[in-house]
Amino acid sequence: MFQSPGAIAFTLGNTDIHWYGLIMSFAILIGIFVIIFTKKRYYPDISTDTICDISFMLIICGIISARLYYVILDYKYFIKFPLEIPAVWHGGISIQGAIIGGIIAGLIYAKKKKINFLRYADVYSFGIVTGQIIGRWGNFFNSEAFGLPTDLPWKLYIPYKSRPMQFRAEEYFHPAFLYESLLSIIILIILYLILVKYKKRTDGLIFFCYIILYSIARIIVELIRVDSVLNINNIHIAHITAFLFIIGGIIGIIYINKHDKKRAL
């Protein structure tokens, strides 16, 4: 059985330090470490300085877009409590929003600096999924990202105030955050297998595979989640976004394969 010890890790003076913020910071640091490791071992032609520049930009843009995406989806709450909009340490950032913002920022940067966006996106895919593996545990401390009620041995206790109205009488739920974290580990392994097996891979293959695999994992997890911020006709908005990501990933793989064949002619 899982039970969160609470959202606050410790207090410095009058300031509460939240587990969510600490875990997200740790996830970012480890993600960058994995990016640098992957770059040195498999992409030696890529500039370390450029990696540092891009990383700083993506962290800022990713956090902003992840929060903005979440705020837009739960706009009714944030209209009532606008001061909560910048309070990312309370939880409420969207990985899908971070991916969208990161892609936009990356495309703009790549065009400005005249670098190969897809090649860098491949490298960053490893860091992003690593960050997801760790970052999802921030949801545990905030008692969020949970699924339907369950009595399985790995059940998650959710405090009364955090339970959806229809499940107020229930105490234990599926730890959806854990499922997504475990699925992300599998995705990371698959990406490295693709990296090693297809040494002459086309730039963008890793990135588009990541987009597809993560979206499939997200669809699976969302099937049991009960705390999603927005549904449209009982369909989670995360499902809709994931399906769009899968379509985009498939189109991307088709495009790079056609482009690679043309260059081979």
XYZ file of N, CA and C in Angstrom:
795
model
N 0.838 -1.198 0.000
C 0.000 0.000 0.000
C 0.871 1.246 0.000
N 0.499 2.236 -0.798
C 1.196 3.515 -0.842
C 0.379 4.565 -0.093
N 1.079 5.439 0.615
C 0.424 6.584 1.239
C 1.397 7.745 1.291
N 1.010 8.866 0.712
C 1.873 10.030 0.665
C 2.117 10.582 2.070
N 3.372 10.949 2.381
C 3.663 11.565 3.680
C 3.239 13.025 3.748
N 2.775 13.548 2.598
C 2.371 14.946 2.546
C 3.144 15.697 1.484
N 2.640 16.857 1.102
C 3.237 17.609 0.002
C 4.483 18.385 0.409
N 4.606 18.734 1.678
C 5.704 19.589 2.138
C 6.872 18.742 2.639
N 8.051 18.977 2.072
C 9.245 18.230 2.469
C 9.832 18.797 3.759
N 9.997 20.123 3.792
C 10.497 20.801 4.988
C 10.208 22.289 4.856
N 10.501 23.014 5.906
C 10.233 24.453 5.920
C 11.517 25.228 6.216
N 11.775 26.254 5.411
C 12.904 27.153 5.627
C 12.355 28.523 6.001
N 12.490 28.872 7.280
C 11.917 30.134 7.721
C 10.407 30.077 7.631
N 9.850 30.953 6.804
C 8.404 30.968 6.587
C 8.011 30.337 5.255
N 8.992 29.696 4.599
C 8.754 29.139 3.268
C 8.680 27.615 3.314
N 7.588 27.079 2.799
C 7.429 25.629 2.698
C 8.092 25.131 1.417
N 8.931 24.132 1.550
C 9.578 23.510 0.390
C 8.801 22.237 0.063
N 8.245 22.203 -1.134
C 7.371 21.099 -1.532
C 8.147 19.969 -2.202
N 7.726 18.750 -1.921
C 8.315 17.577 -2.563
C 8.204 17.664 -4.079
N 7.077 18.176 -4.556
C 6.836 18.251 -6.001
C 7.948 19.038 -6.695
N 8.274 20.199 -6.140
C 9.326 21.028 -6.725
C 10.685 20.367 -6.649
N 10.979 19.709 -5.526
C 12.262 19.027 -5.372
C 12.412 17.892 -6.375
N 11.347 17.113 -6.524
C 11.393 15.970 -7.445
C 11.497 16.443 -8.890
N 10.777 17.492 -9.237
C 10.856 18.023 -10.596
C 12.254 18.549 -10.896
N 12.866 19.208 -9.920
C 14.232 19.705 -10.100
C 15.204 18.547 -10.296
N 15.029 17.504 -9.489
C 15.879 16.313 -9.606
C 15.666 15.637 -10.963
N 14.413 15.581 -11.410
C 14.089 14.961 -12.705
C 14.775 15.707 -13.844
N 14.772 17.032 -13.763
C 15.418 17.843 -14.800
C 16.919 17.600 -14.820
N 17.552 17.569 -13.632
C 19.004 17.368 -13.544
C 19.409 16.004 -14.099
N 18.688 14.965 -13.705
C 19.007 13.615 -14.196
C 18.724 13.513 -15.693
N 17.662 14.176 -16.142
C 17.347 14.187 -17.566
C 18.468 14.795 -18.390
N 19.019 15.906 -17.906
C 20.138 16.559 -18.603
C 21.369 15.652 -18.599
N 21.614 14.980 -17.469
C 22.741 14.044 -17.385
C 22.604 12.944 -18.442
N 21.398 12.399 -18.600
C 21.155 11.340 -19.587
C 21.355 11.876 -21.007
N 20.912 13.105 -21.255
C 21.105 13.725 -22.566
C 22.585 13.838 -22.895
N 23.375 14.322 -21.937
C 24.820 14.484 -22.155
C 25.490 13.123 -22.341
N 25.097 12.137 -21.534
C 25.649 10.782 -21.667
C 25.360 10.220 -23.056
N 24.108 10.354 -23.492
C 23.699 9.828 -24.801
C 24.424 10.544 -25.922
N 24.568 11.842 -25.779
C 25.264 12.647 -26.784
C 26.727 12.214 -26.925
N 27.410 12.039 -25.807
C 28.830 11.674 -25.843
C 29.039 10.279 -26.420
N 28.131 9.368 -26.111
C 28.306 7.977 -26.533
C 27.822 7.717 -27.955
N 26.717 8.346 -28.355
C 26.099 8.007 -29.629
C 26.024 9.174 -30.631
N 26.188 10.400 -30.145
C 26.099 11.555 -31.042
C 27.286 12.491 -30.803
N 28.511 12.018 -31.024
C 29.704 12.835 -30.732
C 29.814 14.100 -31.587
N 29.102 14.144 -32.706
C 29.161 15.313 -33.582
C 28.351 16.488 -33.058
N 27.482 16.246 -32.101
C 26.634 17.301 -31.556
C 27.410 18.139 -30.553
N 27.230 19.443 -30.611
C 27.950 20.377 -29.746
C 27.420 20.348 -28.315
N 28.321 20.193 -27.348
C 27.949 20.228 -25.933
C 27.454 21.616 -25.548
N 28.081 22.651 -26.083
C 27.656 24.029 -25.802
C 26.221 24.256 -26.267
N 25.905 23.714 -27.450
C 24.543 23.866 -27.964
C 23.551 23.121 -27.074
N 23.962 21.958 -26.587
C 23.106 21.189 -25.666
C 22.795 22.029 -24.427
N 23.807 22.688 -23.880
C 23.620 23.532 -22.687
C 22.672 24.685 -22.981
N 22.860 25.322 -24.130
C 21.993 26.451 -24.511
C 20.544 25.997 -24.681
N 20.373 24.900 -25.399
C 19.026 24.386 -25.649
C 18.365 23.944 -24.349
N 19.130 23.306 -23.477
C 18.573 22.788 -22.226
C 17.982 23.907 -21.383
N 18.708 24.999 -21.249
C 18.210 26.134 -20.457
C 16.918 26.674 -21.052
N 16.903 26.821 -22.376
C 15.723 27.344 -23.057
C 14.535 26.399 -22.905
N 14.780 25.108 -23.083
C 13.692 24.134 -23.020
C 13.123 23.992 -21.613
N 13.964 24.117 -20.604
C 13.480 24.043 -19.223
C 12.485 25.167 -18.959
N 12.859 26.383 -19.349
C 11.989 27.547 -19.134
C 10.710 27.412 -19.960
N 10.865 27.158 -21.262
C 9.700 27.055 -22.148
C 8.831 25.859 -21.787
N 9.467 24.749 -21.387
C 8.721 23.552 -21.038
C 7.854 23.750 -19.806
N 8.414 24.383 -18.780
C 7.651 24.626 -17.555
C 6.487 25.577 -17.820
N 6.762 26.643 -18.573
C 5.709 27.623 -18.878
C 4.585 26.985 -19.683
N 4.947 26.260 -20.742
C 3.924 25.653 -21.605
C 3.185 24.523 -20.886
N 3.899 23.781 -20.024
C 3.262 22.699 -19.264
C 2.221 23.266 -18.308
N 2.565 24.382 -17.659
C 1.617 25.006 -16.735
C 0.471 25.674 -17.487
N 0.796 26.369 -18.578
C -0.232 27.059 -19.359
C -1.250 26.074 -19.907
N -0.781 24.942 -20.396
C -1.664 23.901 -20.927
C -2.621 23.422 -19.837
N -2.077 23.183 -18.648
C -2.896 22.702 -17.533
C -3.910 23.762 -17.099
N -3.447 25.008 -17.031
C -4.335 26.111 -16.617
C -5.494 26.269 -17.597
N -5.203 26.170 -18.888
C -6.249 26.298 -19.910
C -7.276 25.173 -19.758
N -6.800 23.960 -19.499
C -7.706 22.826 -19.360
C -8.586 22.951 -18.115
N -8.032 23.552 -17.075
C -8.785 23.688 -15.825
C -9.106 25.163 -15.568
N -9.485 25.856 -16.629
C -9.662 27.304 -16.572
C -10.728 27.751 -15.571
N -11.767 26.937 -15.363
C -12.827 27.317 -14.433
C -12.282 27.501 -13.017
N -11.356 26.618 -12.629
C -10.756 26.715 -11.297
C -9.857 27.942 -11.204
N -9.038 28.173 -12.237
C -8.056 29.253 -12.176
C -8.684 30.632 -12.377
N -9.860 30.687 -12.973
C -10.583 31.958 -13.032
C -11.002 32.369 -11.617
N -11.371 31.398 -10.809
C -11.770 31.671 -9.425
C -10.558 31.955 -8.543
N -9.433 31.282 -8.847
C -8.234 31.426 -8.016
C -7.025 31.778 -8.897
N -6.998 32.992 -9.473
C -5.923 33.384 -10.390
C -4.530 33.409 -9.760
N -4.457 33.613 -8.447
C -3.153 33.636 -7.784
C -2.494 32.258 -7.766
N -3.280 31.222 -8.064
C -2.746 29.868 -8.109
C -2.060 29.548 -9.436
N -2.242 30.396 -10.422
C -1.686 30.121 -11.753
C -0.168 29.893 -11.728
N 0.612 30.741 -11.072
C 2.064 30.496 -11.071
C 2.533 29.464 -10.048
N 1.637 28.946 -9.215
C 2.025 28.041 -8.122
C 2.259 26.619 -8.617
N 3.285 26.422 -9.434
C 3.575 25.102 -9.994
C 3.995 24.109 -8.917
N 4.487 24.608 -7.773
C 4.911 23.719 -6.696
C 3.727 22.989 -6.055
N 2.504 23.446 -6.333
C 1.317 22.755 -5.844
C 0.914 21.610 -6.781
N 1.670 21.426 -7.843
C 1.318 20.421 -8.844
C 0.517 21.057 -9.965
N 0.174 20.235 -10.946
C -0.639 20.764 -12.031
C 0.167 21.268 -13.203
N 1.075 20.429 -13.709
C 1.741 20.732 -14.976
C 1.513 19.532 -15.893
N 1.431 19.785 -17.164
C 1.100 18.747 -18.133
C 2.319 18.359 -18.962
N 2.633 17.074 -18.972
C 3.742 16.592 -19.795
C 3.446 16.856 -21.272
N 2.198 16.657 -21.655
C 1.829 16.913 -23.046
C 2.022 18.375 -23.404
N 1.685 19.261 -22.478
C 1.895 20.687 -22.708
C 3.369 21.014 -22.829
N 4.198 20.355 -21.999
C 5.645 20.573 -22.053
C 6.214 20.115 -23.397
N 5.715 18.997 -23.907
C 6.189 18.484 -25.203
C 5.835 19.456 -26.322
N 4.600 19.950 -26.304
C 4.168 20.895 -27.343
C 5.018 22.165 -27.294
N 5.186 22.709 -26.095
C 5.986 23.925 -25.951
C 7.433 23.697 -26.325
N 7.969 22.521 -25.945
C 9.356 22.206 -26.266
C 9.585 22.071 -27.761
N 8.636 21.461 -28.462
C 8.756 21.311 -29.916
C 8.749 22.678 -30.590
N 7.838 23.536 -30.179
C 7.752 24.875 -30.775
C 9.031 25.660 -30.523
N 9.491 25.659 -29.269
C 10.713 26.393 -28.929
C 11.917 25.809 -29.653
N 11.968 24.472 -29.744
C 13.080 23.815 -30.418
C 13.134 24.130 -31.906
N 11.966 24.155 -32.542
C 11.913 24.487 -33.973
C 12.382 25.913 -34.231
N 11.953 26.834 -33.382
C 12.361 28.236 -33.522
C 13.871 28.375 -33.336
N 14.400 27.711 -32.305
C 15.842 27.774 -32.027
C 16.644 27.149 -33.168
N 16.185 25.977 -33.647
C 16.900 25.281 -34.716
C 16.948 26.105 -35.998
N 15.835 26.773 -36.298
C 15.795 27.603 -37.504
C 16.714 28.808 -37.363
N 16.721 29.396 -36.171
C 17.554 30.580 -35.926
C 19.042 30.234 -35.961
N 19.404 29.092 -35.374
C 20.810 28.696 -35.291
C 21.238 27.802 -36.451
N 20.280 27.443 -37.312
C 20.537 26.600 -38.476
C 21.158 25.253 -38.084
N 20.491 24.573 -37.167
C 20.933 23.242 -36.749
C 19.842 22.231 -37.088
N 20.197 20.951 -37.045
C 19.277 19.866 -37.395
C 18.336 19.598 -36.213
N 17.117 20.075 -36.298
C 16.158 19.925 -35.209
C 15.933 18.468 -34.845
N 15.719 17.614 -35.842
C 15.388 16.212 -35.586
C 16.521 15.463 -34.903
N 17.759 15.784 -35.245
C 18.899 15.105 -34.622
C 18.976 15.451 -33.128
N 18.792 16.721 -32.830
C 18.799 17.139 -31.428
C 17.578 16.606 -30.698
N 16.439 16.538 -31.392
C 15.221 16.003 -30.781
C 15.413 14.538 -30.401
N 16.150 13.792 -31.221
C 16.451 12.398 -30.903
C 17.188 12.300 -29.570
N 18.222 13.105 -29.417
C 19.026 13.074 -28.192
C 18.180 13.456 -26.984
N 17.372 14.497 -27.130
C 16.573 14.989 -26.013
C 15.451 14.028 -25.614
N 15.051 13.164 -26.534
C 13.993 12.195 -26.216
C 14.383 11.335 -25.021
N 15.656 10.977 -24.932
C 16.130 10.145 -23.818
C 16.052 10.897 -22.492
N 16.401 12.165 -22.520
C 16.335 12.968 -21.302
C 14.914 13.250 -20.868
N 14.046 13.481 -21.850
C 12.642 13.788 -21.533
C 11.960 12.600 -20.871
N 12.127 11.416 -21.450
C 11.456 10.247 -20.878
C 12.059 9.889 -19.516
N 13.350 10.141 -19.322
C 13.966 9.938 -18.010
C 13.356 10.882 -16.986
N 13.159 12.136 -17.397
C 12.521 13.109 -16.521
C 11.109 12.694 -16.140
N 10.412 12.070 -17.083
C 9.050 11.596 -16.810
C 9.052 10.457 -15.798
N 10.034 9.578 -15.909
C 10.134 8.449 -14.977
C 10.222 8.965 -13.541
N 11.064 9.961 -13.339
C 11.280 10.510 -11.995
C 10.178 11.499 -11.619
N 9.845 12.376 -12.554
C 8.907 13.458 -12.264
C 7.525 12.992 -11.860
N 7.087 11.854 -12.369
C 5.758 11.352 -12.026
C 5.601 11.109 -10.526
N 6.720 10.891 -9.829
C 6.645 10.658 -8.387
C 6.269 11.919 -7.618
N 6.362 13.069 -8.272
C 5.874 14.286 -7.640
C 4.377 14.221 -7.418
N 3.678 13.510 -8.303
C 2.229 13.334 -8.155
C 1.894 12.524 -6.913
N 2.778 11.607 -6.549
C 2.551 10.784 -5.359
C 2.439 11.657 -4.108
N 3.360 12.595 -3.951
C 3.366 13.441 -2.760
C 2.200 14.422 -2.748
N 1.683 14.757 -3.936
C 0.532 15.662 -4.017
C -0.799 14.924 -4.044
N -0.752 13.594 -3.935
C -1.971 12.766 -3.984
C -2.791 13.072 -5.229
N -2.138 12.971 -6.391
C -2.800 13.222 -7.666
C -2.340 12.180 -8.681
N -2.926 12.227 -9.881
C -2.624 11.251 -10.935
C -2.904 9.835 -10.438
N -4.125 9.625 -9.945
C -4.523 8.311 -9.474
C -5.685 7.787 -10.313
N -5.927 6.472 -10.193
C -6.942 5.839 -11.023
C -8.169 5.416 -10.244
N -8.871 4.458 -10.782
C -10.102 3.965 -10.171
C -9.831 3.301 -8.820
N -10.860 3.176 -7.991
C -10.689 2.488 -6.700
C -10.205 1.056 -6.904
N -9.365 0.586 -5.985
C -8.843 -0.775 -6.072
C -8.478 -1.268 -4.678
N -8.339 -2.583 -4.563
C -7.899 -3.184 -3.309
C -6.650 -4.034 -3.540
N -5.936 -3.757 -4.620
C -4.706 -4.477 -4.929
C -3.619 -4.144 -3.900
N -2.628 -5.012 -3.735
C -1.584 -4.785 -2.728
C -0.844 -3.457 -2.889
N -0.716 -2.969 -4.130
C -0.013 -1.708 -4.379
C -0.976 -0.513 -4.445
N -2.128 -0.643 -3.826
C -3.129 0.434 -3.825
C -2.567 1.709 -3.203
N -3.149 2.825 -3.612
C -2.709 4.143 -3.151
C -3.801 4.801 -2.314
N -3.447 5.209 -1.092
C -4.415 5.911 -0.244
C -4.493 7.370 -0.683
N -5.712 7.844 -0.922
C -5.944 9.233 -1.317
C -6.756 9.928 -0.221
N -6.271 11.058 0.307
C -7.008 11.788 1.345
C -8.400 12.201 0.853
N -9.302 12.327 1.768
C -10.704 12.612 1.446
C -10.850 13.844 0.549
N -10.129 14.917 0.858
C -10.284 16.167 0.111
C -9.793 16.078 -1.335
N -8.965 15.079 -1.630
C -8.414 14.926 -2.978
C -9.210 13.960 -3.849
N -10.214 13.311 -3.260
C -11.000 12.338 -4.017
C -12.093 13.021 -4.843
N -12.357 12.517 -6.050
C -13.487 13.036 -6.841
C -14.791 12.806 -6.090
N -15.770 13.632 -6.354
C -17.039 13.570 -5.640
C -17.662 12.181 -5.662
N -17.616 11.522 -6.831
C -18.279 10.217 -6.957
C -17.544 9.099 -6.225
N -16.321 9.381 -5.754
C -15.541 8.357 -5.058
C -15.160 8.780 -3.639
N -15.932 9.669 -3.038
C -15.610 10.147 -1.695
C -15.644 9.025 -0.658
N -16.439 7.989 -0.898
C -16.547 6.896 0.063
C -15.384 5.900 -0.050
N -14.613 6.018 -1.131
C -13.485 5.107 -1.349
C -12.214 5.685 -0.716
N -11.297 4.811 -0.359
C -10.039 5.255 0.247
C -8.818 4.923 -0.603
N -8.884 3.800 -1.323
C -7.705 3.322 -2.042
C -7.956 3.285 -3.551
N -6.913 3.722 -4.295
C -7.045 3.880 -5.739
C -5.802 3.331 -6.448
N -5.955 3.082 -7.744
C -4.804 2.684 -8.560
C -3.775 3.819 -8.599
N -2.498 3.514 -8.359
C -1.454 4.545 -8.459
C -1.088 4.781 -9.930
N -1.907 5.539 -10.626
C -1.707 5.750 -12.064
C -0.346 6.376 -12.356
N 0.118 7.229 -11.438
C 1.430 7.856 -11.627
C 2.532 6.799 -11.707
N 2.391 5.749 -10.881
C 3.379 4.660 -10.859
C 3.338 3.880 -12.166
N 2.159 3.614 -12.672
C 2.028 2.878 -13.928
C 2.715 3.643 -15.068
N 2.494 4.957 -15.097
C 3.112 5.746 -16.170
C 4.627 5.800 -16.004
N 5.097 5.858 -14.757
C 6.529 5.861 -14.508
C 7.165 4.554 -14.982
N 6.513 3.426 -14.690
C 7.029 2.120 -15.115
C 6.993 1.964 -16.634
N 5.921 2.440 -17.251
C 5.824 2.384 -18.709
C 6.899 3.250 -19.357
N 7.233 4.353 -18.711
C 8.280 5.238 -19.235
C 9.646 4.560 -19.176
N 9.872 3.725 -18.161
C 11.114 2.947 -18.094
C 11.202 2.011 -19.297
N 10.101 1.370 -19.617
C 10.055 0.473 -20.779
C 10.340 1.253 -22.062
N 9.752 2.443 -22.168
C 9.972 3.284 -23.348
C 11.448 3.640 -23.479
N 12.077 4.010 -22.361
C 13.497 4.367 -22.384
C 14.344 3.191 -22.881
N 14.036 1.995 -22.414
C 14.770 0.797 -22.846
C 14.579 0.561 -24.346
N 13.343 0.696 -24.822
C 13.051 0.499 -26.243
C 13.820 1.513 -27.096
N 13.854 2.766 -26.656
C 14.560 3.799 -27.412
C 16.048 3.485 -27.533
N 16.640 2.996 -26.448
C 18.066 2.635 -26.514
C 18.283 1.407 -27.398
N 17.333 0.483 -27.400
C 17.438 -0.674 -28.282
C 17.389 -0.248 -29.748
N 16.497 0.691 -30.053
C 16.413 1.225 -31.419
C 17.709 1.935 -31.779
N 18.235 2.688 -30.825
C 19.471 3.449 -31.039
C 20.638 2.527 -31.371
N 20.742 1.421 -30.653
C 21.852 0.489 -30.842
C 21.661 -0.373 -32.094
N 20.430 -0.817 -32.321
C 20.175 -1.728 -33.451
C 20.271 -1.013 -34.793
N 19.716 0.203 -34.868
C 19.706 0.931 -36.136
C 20.757 2.032 -36.096
N 22.012 1.622 -36.241
C 23.124 2.571 -36.121
C 23.116 3.612 -37.237
N 22.567 3.226 -38.400
C 22.481 4.171 -39.509
C 21.062 4.732 -39.629
N 20.464 4.950 -38.480
C 19.078 5.419 -38.427
C 18.959 6.823 -39.019
N 17.777 7.122 -39.498
C 17.481 8.451 -40.004
C 17.200 9.384 -38.832
N 17.692 10.610 -38.921
C 17.424 11.592 -37.868
C 15.923 11.773 -37.692
N 15.473 11.720 -36.457
C 14.051 11.899 -36.162
C 13.361 10.600 -35.795
N 13.984 9.455 -36.117
C 13.350 8.165 -35.834
C 13.124 7.980 -34.326
N 14.149 8.261 -33.539
C 14.041 8.111 -32.086
C 12.958 9.036 -31.540
N 12.971 10.275 -31.984
C 12.017 11.273 -31.492
C 10.580 10.880 -31.803
N 10.322 10.481 -33.031
C 8.950 10.121 -33.418
C 8.510 8.822 -32.742
N 9.451 7.900 -32.532
C 9.118 6.674 -31.792
C 8.768 7.014 -30.347
N 9.512 7.957 -29.772
C 9.207 8.389 -28.401
C 7.803 8.981 -28.321
N 7.478 9.857 -29.260
C 6.154 10.500 -29.278
C 5.046 9.443 -29.353
N 5.234 8.460 -30.217
C 4.224 7.405 -30.391
C 4.129 6.528 -29.147
N 5.268 6.076 -28.648
C 5.282 5.170 -27.498
C 4.731 5.832 -26.246
N 5.149 7.075 -26.004
C 4.633 7.767 -24.822
C 3.125 7.971 -24.923
N 2.658 8.311 -26.104
C 1.224 8.550 -26.290
C 0.419 7.277 -26.070
N 0.947 6.146 -26.518
C 0.276 4.863 -26.275
C 0.213 4.596 -24.773
N 1.335 4.832 -24.086
C 1.372 4.629 -22.636
C 0.377 5.551 -21.939
N 0.295 6.789 -22.405
C -0.615 7.748 -21.779
C -2.078 7.340 -21.980
N -2.387 6.833 -23.160
C -3.750 6.365 -23.431
C -4.113 5.220 -22.486
N -3.182 4.292 -22.290
C -3.418 3.154 -21.402
C -3.691 3.630 -19.973
N -2.854 4.536 -19.484
C -2.992 5.024 -18.108
C -4.272 5.841 -17.938
N -4.602 6.651 -18.937
C -5.787 7.504 -18.845
C -7.085 6.698 -18.802
N -7.032 5.452 -19.238
C -8.228 4.608 -19.212
C -8.731 4.378 -17.788
N -7.823 4.450 -16.822
C -8.238 4.221 -15.433
C -8.195 5.489 -14.575
N -7.628 6.574 -15.085
C -7.524 7.789 -14.263
C -8.892 8.418 -14.027
N -9.071 8.946 -12.831
C -10.351 9.576 -12.481
C -10.180 11.042 -12.085
N -8.944 11.546 -12.156
C -8.707 12.934 -11.730
C -8.238 13.830 -12.863
N -8.497 13.430 -14.108
C -8.124 14.275 -15.244
C -8.890 15.591 -15.179
N -8.229 16.686 -15.595
C -8.816 18.009 -15.398
C -9.933 18.349 -16.377
N -9.965 17.716 -17.535
C -10.997 18.076 -18.501
C -11.396 16.875 -19.345
N -12.688 16.668 -19.455
C -13.236 15.628 -20.327
C -14.200 16.268 -21.317
N -14.217 15.748 -22.532
C -15.156 16.204 -23.545
C -16.024 15.020 -23.926
N -17.306 15.068 -23.540
C -18.221 13.939 -23.770
C -17.642 12.636 -23.220
N -17.126 12.739 -21.974
C -16.541 11.598 -21.259
C -15.250 11.073 -21.883
N -14.665 11.834 -22.776
C -13.361 11.482 -23.347
C -12.309 12.420 -22.750
N -11.271 11.845 -22.148
C -10.218 12.662 -21.561
C -9.521 13.472 -22.653
N -9.296 14.746 -22.386
C -8.586 15.586 -23.354
C -7.170 15.038 -23.588
N -6.613 14.368 -22.557
C -5.290 13.755 -22.702
C -5.322 12.650 -23.756
N -6.455 11.942 -23.877
C -6.604 10.913 -24.908
C -6.594 11.544 -26.295
N -7.317 12.635 -26.426
C -7.394 13.325 -27.724
C -6.011 13.808 -28.142
N -5.304 14.443 -27.201
C -3.960 14.934 -27.494
C -3.027 13.780 -27.834
N -3.145 12.667 -27.102
C -2.289 11.507 -27.350
C -2.532 10.924 -28.748
N -3.784 10.841 -29.145
C -4.102 10.346 -30.488
C -3.511 11.261 -31.566
N -3.581 12.560 -31.338
C -2.997 13.518 -32.282
C -1.478 13.355 -32.341
N -0.863 13.105 -31.179
C 0.582 12.862 -31.127
C 0.955 11.607 -31.929
N 0.154 10.561 -31.772
C 0.431 9.313 -32.496
C 0.353 9.535 -34.001
N -0.677 10.244 -34.429
C -0.823 10.557 -35.859
C 0.375 11.367 -36.336
N 0.759 12.371 -35.542
C 1.916 13.199 -35.899
C 3.192 12.370 -35.962
N 3.358 11.437 -35.011
C 4.545 10.590 -34.997
C 4.615 9.674 -36.213
N 3.480 9.103 -36.582
C 3.434 8.220 -37.762
C 3.748 9.006 -39.030
N 3.139 10.181 -39.147
C 3.414 11.034 -40.309
C 4.888 11.402 -40.358
N 5.458 11.695 -39.173
C 6.869 12.050 -39.105
C 7.772 10.925 -39.582
N 7.482 9.690 -39.167
C 8.297 8.545 -39.585
C 8.164 8.305 -41.088
N 6.956 8.434 -41.611
C 6.748 8.285 -43.063
C 7.543 9.343 -43.822
N 7.508 10.572 -43.304
C 8.207 11.684 -43.960
C 9.719 11.457 -44.001
N 10.305 11.108 -42.844
C 11.763 10.962 -42.812
C 12.213 9.757 -43.637
N 11.391 8.709 -43.715
C 11.740 7.547 -44.547
C 11.717 7.904 -46.022
N 10.702 8.659 -46.446
C 10.625 9.099 -47.843
C 11.783 10.027 -48.177
N 12.083 10.936 -47.242
C 13.172 11.882 -47.448
C 14.504 11.145 -47.546
N 14.687 10.100 -46.743
C 15.921 9.314 -46.739
C 16.064 8.542 -48.046
N 14.955 8.015 -48.569
C 14.994 7.258 -49.838
C 15.346 8.184 -50.993
N 14.837 9.412 -50.969
C 15.136 10.372 -52.039
C 16.622 10.711 -52.053
N 17.207 10.831 -50.846
C 18.632 11.149 -50.775
C 19.495 9.983 -51.266
N 18.929 8.737 -51.117
C 19.684 7.553 -51.535
C 19.679 7.362 -53.051
N 18.715 8.014 -53.742
C 18.622 7.857 -55.200
C 19.723 8.619 -55.933
